[in-house]
XYZ file of N, CA and C in Angstrom:
459
model
N -42.675 22.477 17.595
C -43.060 22.606 16.973
C -41.923 23.284 15.453
N -42.158 22.870 14.247
C -41.456 23.139 12.524
C -41.781 24.523 12.838
N -40.642 25.519 13.055
C -40.809 26.933 12.976
C -41.055 27.625 11.496
N -40.426 26.916 10.431
C -40.607 27.426 9.585
C -41.316 26.948 7.901
N -41.125 27.276 7.224
C -42.415 27.096 5.839
C -42.175 25.523 5.236
N -43.145 25.219 4.501
C -42.683 23.864 4.076
C -41.515 23.692 2.775
N -40.939 24.852 2.507
C -40.530 24.986 1.637
C -38.918 24.602 2.466
N -38.977 25.271 3.438
C -37.674 25.344 4.558
C -37.459 23.697 5.241
N -38.833 23.043 4.931
C -39.053 22.140 5.735
C -38.354 20.809 4.741
N -38.741 20.920 3.478
C -38.327 19.875 2.082
C -37.346 20.283 2.216
N -36.108 21.288 2.099
C -34.876 21.671 2.017
C -34.087 20.628 3.368
N -34.507 21.266 4.261
C -33.973 20.553 5.710
C -33.983 18.793 5.349
N -35.131 18.185 5.332
C -34.862 16.903 5.119
C -34.411 16.533 3.846
N -34.377 16.900 2.616
C -33.704 16.883 1.479
C -31.672 16.743 2.216
N -31.813 17.379 2.620
C -30.231 17.846 3.173
C -30.216 16.761 4.108
N -30.848 16.187 4.925
C -30.776 15.195 6.003
C -30.306 13.959 5.263
N -31.684 13.119 4.348
C -31.435 12.212 3.442
C -30.142 11.957 2.769
N -29.725 13.153 1.893
C -28.780 13.296 0.629
C -27.391 13.031 1.735
N -27.239 13.516 3.029
C -26.042 13.301 3.233
C -25.774 12.294 4.331
N -26.957 11.632 4.773
C -27.246 9.923 5.184
C -26.494 8.994 4.220
N -27.253 9.462 2.906
C -26.704 8.624 1.721
C -25.752 8.221 1.506
N -24.915 9.598 1.757
C -23.666 9.976 1.033
C -22.664 8.876 1.977
N -23.030 9.327 3.529
C -22.091 8.968 4.349
C -21.925 7.249 4.469
N -23.641 6.436 4.565
C -23.567 5.272 4.297
C -22.609 4.787 3.317
N -22.779 5.541 2.186
C -22.447 4.981 0.552
C -20.585 5.097 0.499
N -20.277 6.041 1.354
C -19.089 5.988 1.479
C -18.088 5.444 2.147
N -19.274 4.451 3.507
C -18.443 3.806 4.380
C -18.831 2.338 3.803
N -19.673 2.220 3.062
C -19.743 1.099 1.891
C -18.672 0.684 1.385
N -18.154 1.636 0.158
C -16.933 1.649 -0.437
C -15.882 1.798 -0.142
N -15.885 2.324 0.949
C -14.386 1.813 1.980
C -14.227 0.740 2.421
N -15.460 0.365 3.121
C -15.218 -1.058 3.668
C -14.973 -2.080 2.525
N -15.653 -1.846 1.253
C -15.231 -3.154 0.223
C -13.756 -2.723 -0.277
N -13.460 -1.565 -0.300
C -11.850 -1.546 -1.099
C -10.779 -2.047 0.089
N -11.111 -1.767 1.715
C -9.843 -2.372 2.149
C -10.270 -3.807 2.298
N -11.342 -4.283 2.088
C -11.718 -5.777 2.023
C -10.512 -6.418 0.797
N -10.959 -5.589 -0.342
C -10.181 -5.918 -1.707
C -8.686 -5.894 -1.307
N -8.381 -5.107 -0.657
C -6.709 -5.126 -0.846
C -6.344 -5.985 0.371
N -6.970 -6.232 1.443
C -6.206 -7.024 2.668
C -6.605 -8.341 2.359
N -7.762 -8.636 1.691
C -8.210 -9.994 1.198
C -7.357 -10.817 0.019
N -7.238 -9.581 -0.709
C -6.671 -10.208 -2.351
C -5.405 -9.366 -2.654
N -4.409 -9.506 -1.557
C -2.987 -8.949 -1.809
C -2.194 -9.462 -3.209
N -2.828 -10.722 -3.610
C -2.081 -11.588 -4.566
C -2.036 -11.090 -5.990
N -2.943 -10.056 -5.893
C -3.116 -9.067 -7.253
C -2.369 -8.024 -7.395
N -1.651 -7.752 -6.569
C -0.706 -6.699 -6.471
C -0.751 -5.669 -6.970
N -0.648 -5.189 -8.193
C -0.564 -3.601 -8.803
C -2.251 -3.420 -9.232
N -2.805 -4.337 -9.337
C -4.205 -4.149 -9.694
C -5.117 -3.372 -8.543
N -4.887 -3.887 -7.420
C -5.274 -3.222 -6.526
C -4.925 -1.879 -5.988
N -3.512 -1.488 -6.577
C -3.142 -0.094 -6.449
C -4.050 1.069 -7.127
N -4.874 0.337 -8.473
C -5.770 1.301 -8.808
C -6.973 1.495 -8.235
N -7.012 0.769 -6.928
C -8.226 1.300 -6.570
C -8.063 2.442 -5.320
N -7.138 3.139 -5.187
C -7.078 4.488 -4.520
C -7.385 5.063 -5.745
N -7.439 4.920 -7.107
C -8.156 6.018 -7.782
C -9.507 5.742 -8.054
N -9.647 4.620 -7.697
C -11.049 3.958 -8.228
C -12.119 4.497 -6.507
N -11.642 4.656 -5.779
C -12.174 5.171 -4.449
C -12.095 6.762 -4.615
N -11.061 7.176 -4.676
C -11.061 8.254 -5.466
C -12.126 8.808 -6.211
N -12.529 8.174 -7.845
C -13.717 8.595 -8.471
C -15.056 8.324 -7.814
N -15.245 7.201 -7.057
C -16.279 6.795 -6.510
C -16.614 8.164 -5.416
N -15.582 8.470 -4.521
C -16.121 9.371 -3.561
C -16.356 10.502 -4.229
N -15.797 10.898 -5.424
C -16.353 12.246 -6.110
C -17.790 12.177 -6.460
N -18.377 10.805 -6.716
C -19.924 10.890 -7.721
C -20.515 9.779 -6.673
N -19.965 10.372 -5.099
C -21.097 9.283 -4.312
C -22.632 10.150 -4.084
N -21.992 11.677 -4.154
C -23.132 12.762 -4.104
C -24.101 12.882 -5.193
N -23.642 12.726 -6.513
C -24.531 12.571 -7.570
C -25.701 11.531 -7.520
N -24.668 10.470 -7.084
C -25.361 9.282 -6.909
C -26.446 8.992 -5.919
N -26.253 9.444 -5.124
C -27.008 9.673 -3.651
C -28.398 10.555 -3.725
N -28.075 11.586 -4.897
C -28.904 12.571 -5.255
C -30.073 12.407 -6.076
N -29.465 12.013 -7.280
C -30.362 12.401 -8.257
C -31.083 11.294 -8.469
N -31.926 11.321 -9.236
C -33.027 10.058 -9.852
C -32.397 10.226 -11.806
N -32.823 9.136 -12.463
C -32.621 9.252 -13.784
C -33.745 9.231 -14.495
N -34.208 10.042 -15.830
C -35.134 9.544 -16.402
C -35.829 8.326 -16.785
N -36.494 8.338 -17.956
C -37.494 7.307 -17.878
C -36.914 6.423 -18.790
N -35.884 6.238 -19.473
C -35.051 5.304 -19.687
C -34.070 4.595 -18.777
N -33.932 4.917 -17.639
C -33.507 4.453 -16.625
C -33.582 2.587 -16.335
N -32.545 1.718 -16.190
C -33.050 0.212 -16.092
C -34.001 0.558 -14.826
N -34.393 -1.098 -14.740
C -35.436 -1.378 -13.635
C -34.911 -0.853 -12.355
N -33.452 -1.506 -12.343
C -32.672 -1.335 -10.721
C -32.560 0.199 -10.360
N -32.149 0.784 -11.611
C -32.190 2.576 -11.573
C -33.575 3.021 -10.990
N -34.320 2.750 -11.950
C -35.878 3.378 -11.212
C -36.581 2.728 -9.864
N -35.690 1.672 -9.375
C -36.299 0.705 -8.122
C -34.943 1.586 -6.939
N -33.966 1.993 -7.491
C -32.542 2.543 -6.452
C -33.462 3.916 -6.118
N -33.854 3.968 -4.834
C -34.518 5.420 -4.241
C -33.220 6.415 -4.328
N -33.310 7.806 -4.540
C -32.560 8.515 -4.371
C -33.061 9.582 -3.005
N -32.378 10.720 -3.067
C -33.049 11.436 -1.910
C -33.824 12.593 -2.711
N -33.746 12.991 -4.174
C -34.380 13.968 -4.667
C -35.470 12.689 -5.271
N -35.486 11.963 -4.972
C -37.093 11.190 -5.086
C -38.157 11.820 -4.693
N -38.290 12.136 -3.567
C -39.277 12.729 -2.728
C -39.489 14.217 -3.267
N -38.948 14.731 -3.963
C -39.432 16.058 -4.672
C -39.959 15.734 -6.040
N -39.355 14.625 -6.686
C -40.358 13.996 -8.016
C -41.525 13.283 -7.577
N -41.821 13.409 -6.093
C -43.169 13.222 -5.970
C -43.175 11.630 -6.101
N -42.277 10.538 -5.721
C -42.145 9.603 -5.284
C -41.473 9.410 -3.737
N -42.339 9.173 -2.857
C -42.080 9.427 -1.223
C -42.495 11.016 -1.239
N -42.348 11.557 -0.113
C -42.542 12.847 0.304
C -41.780 13.095 1.641
N -41.662 14.430 1.817
C -40.565 14.683 2.968
C -42.047 15.934 3.967
N -41.820 15.848 5.122
C -42.600 16.453 5.941
C -42.056 16.498 7.376
N -43.017 17.028 8.249
C -42.492 17.262 9.569
C -42.398 16.035 10.530
N -41.402 15.598 11.386
C -41.340 14.000 12.236
C -42.360 14.115 13.165
N -42.770 13.166 13.725
C -43.953 12.712 14.309
C -43.961 13.859 15.662
N -42.898 14.478 16.308
C -43.119 15.009 16.692
C -42.772 16.619 16.650
N -42.775 16.334 15.199
C -43.009 18.030 14.517
C -41.439 19.266 15.198
N -40.719 18.974 15.334
C -39.582 19.657 15.936
C -38.578 19.573 14.416
N -38.584 18.991 13.598
C -37.682 18.609 12.429
C -38.441 18.164 11.184
N -37.828 17.962 10.462
C -38.699 17.054 9.088
C -37.407 15.940 8.412
N -38.401 15.202 7.445
C -37.634 14.085 7.462
C -38.740 13.474 6.412
N -38.438 12.089 5.898
C -39.167 11.556 5.093
C -40.545 11.002 5.397
N -41.521 11.215 5.269
C -42.941 11.114 5.392
C -42.863 9.696 5.943
N -42.802 9.059 6.828
C -42.758 7.569 6.818
C -43.840 6.805 7.100
N -45.262 7.984 7.367
C -46.707 7.075 7.068
C -46.682 7.405 5.939
N -46.804 6.077 5.327
C -47.609 6.559 3.876
C -48.671 6.515 3.301
N -48.980 7.273 2.551
C -50.602 8.018 1.966
C -50.653 6.802 0.682
N -49.641 6.365 0.031
C -50.053 6.032 -1.149
C -48.999 4.674 -1.057
N -49.567 3.890 -2.390
C -48.547 2.576 -2.567
C -47.414 2.673 -3.192
N -47.366 4.114 -3.914
C -45.991 4.657 -4.153
C -44.890 5.113 -3.241
N -45.662 5.628 -2.274
C -44.371 6.317 -0.870
C -44.636 4.779 -0.457
N -45.236 3.770 -0.138
C -44.698 2.783 0.443
C -43.643 1.669 0.058
N -43.489 2.169 -1.301
C -42.386 1.170 -2.146
C -41.207 2.222 -1.583
N -41.324 3.536 -2.098
C -40.007 4.368 -1.886
C -39.921 4.053 -0.896
N -40.237 3.877 0.477
C -39.647 3.462 1.552
C -39.330 2.118 1.843
N -40.279 1.142 1.078
C -39.326 -0.144 1.030
C -37.958 -0.058 0.404
N -37.835 0.630 -0.894
C -36.877 0.085 -1.428
C -35.553 1.116 -0.949
N -35.593 2.111 -0.087
C -34.959 2.935 0.561
C -34.562 2.424 1.414
N -35.154 1.570 2.112
C -34.600 0.287 3.467
C -33.945 -0.424 2.600
N -34.081 -1.097 1.580
C -33.453 -2.282 1.085
C -32.376 -2.075 0.295
N -32.297 -0.949 -0.628
C -31.359 -0.617 -1.411
C -29.997 1.095 -0.686
N -30.676 1.050 0.134
C -30.115 2.406 1.253
C -29.440 2.301 2.106
N -30.108 1.117 2.532
C -29.258 0.874 4.220
C -29.180 -0.936 4.620
N -30.334 -1.700 3.996
C -29.996 -3.219 4.310
C -28.819 -3.538 3.125
N -28.891 -3.487 1.996
C -27.478 -4.001 1.057
C -26.336 -3.096 1.638
N -26.149 -1.909 1.741
C -25.004 -1.567 1.861
C -24.368 -2.507 3.075
N -25.720 -2.102 4.514
C -25.210 -2.929 5.874
C -24.437 -4.267 5.661
N -25.203 -4.512 4.932
C -24.648 -6.138 4.499
C -23.299 -6.459 3.567
N -23.339 -5.406 2.772
C -21.883 -5.603 2.167
C -20.886 -5.178 3.444
N -21.424 -4.195 3.718
C -20.069 -3.918 4.814
C -19.608 -5.002 6.185
N -20.434 -5.452 6.516
C -20.486 -6.651 7.363
C -19.961 -7.742 6.537
N -20.172 -8.343 5.400
C -19.026 -9.111 4.947
C -17.632 -8.762 4.706
N -18.039 -7.458 4.224
C -16.279 -6.979 4.089
C -15.391 -7.131 4.980
N -15.956 -6.655 6.318
C -14.976 -6.679 7.450
C -15.347 -8.277 8.018
N -15.730 -9.031 7.923
C -15.854 -10.097 8.451
C -15.170 -11.043 7.531
N -14.626 -10.778 6.424
C -13.494 -11.554 5.467
C -12.536 -10.547 5.741
N -12.184 -9.392 6.237
C -10.674 -9.219 6.603
C -10.550 -9.723 8.021
N -11.533 -9.709 8.638
C -11.374 -10.563 10.102
C -10.634 -12.206 9.829
N -11.668 -12.824 9.182
C -11.404 -14.062 9.093
C -9.874 -14.048 8.050
N -9.255 -12.988 7.102
C -8.531 -13.156 6.505
C -7.386 -12.731 7.633
N -7.052 -12.155 8.568
C -6.156 -11.955 9.260
C -5.933 -12.935 10.315
N -7.216 -13.442 10.672
C -7.467 -14.994 11.924
C -6.486 -15.736 10.974
N -6.624 -15.793 9.949
C -5.983 -17.422 8.863
C -4.592 -16.996 8.805
N -4.484 -15.249 8.622
C -2.902 -15.312 8.364
C -2.186 -15.495 10.054
N -2.909 -14.938 10.684
C -2.049 -14.982 12.014
C -2.152 -17.047 12.798
N -2.755 -17.530 12.242
C -2.397 -19.059 12.147
C -1.085 -19.449 11.355
N -1.345 -18.831 10.515
C 0.123 -19.139 9.439
C 1.477 -18.754 10.361
N 1.237 -17.487 10.628
C 2.403 -16.948 11.404
C 2.706 -17.971 12.304
N 2.116 -18.026 12.996
C 2.183 -18.992 14.667
C 2.997 -20.443 14.325
N 2.428 -20.973 13.086
C 2.619 -22.574 12.935
C 4.196 -21.957 12.216
N 4.780 -20.970 11.845
C 5.916 -21.062 10.953
C 6.906 -20.395 12.857
């Protein structure tokens, strides 16, 4: 069973979601930058700025993954879940089914909790995974085409 109180459970779950979102976002940014550098080298110096962009994005991934925005946030910003959303009562944190750790409460008790879980799945898992898959597929395709061109010469 969970040995600590609800506050520690919430903090533990928040950190797990935050670091998970940061990790997947970092991998997504990295795969996109690699794809741009490998697949579009003709742009030359334009992509040299990507190292600065990657550094900028890396520094901003943690705030992006953790904080929601105010009521004037555009619709996409409102739909895109963040780690802090359950703390703002959109979704919730609680013990896992076996009770030994804490995470997002997957058994949604309300429509809002269901929407949070669905938005988390689409925007924070499915879309980044698809972007990573497309990026590395383009890299493999570019390498394959380049390899054929080298063989012909």
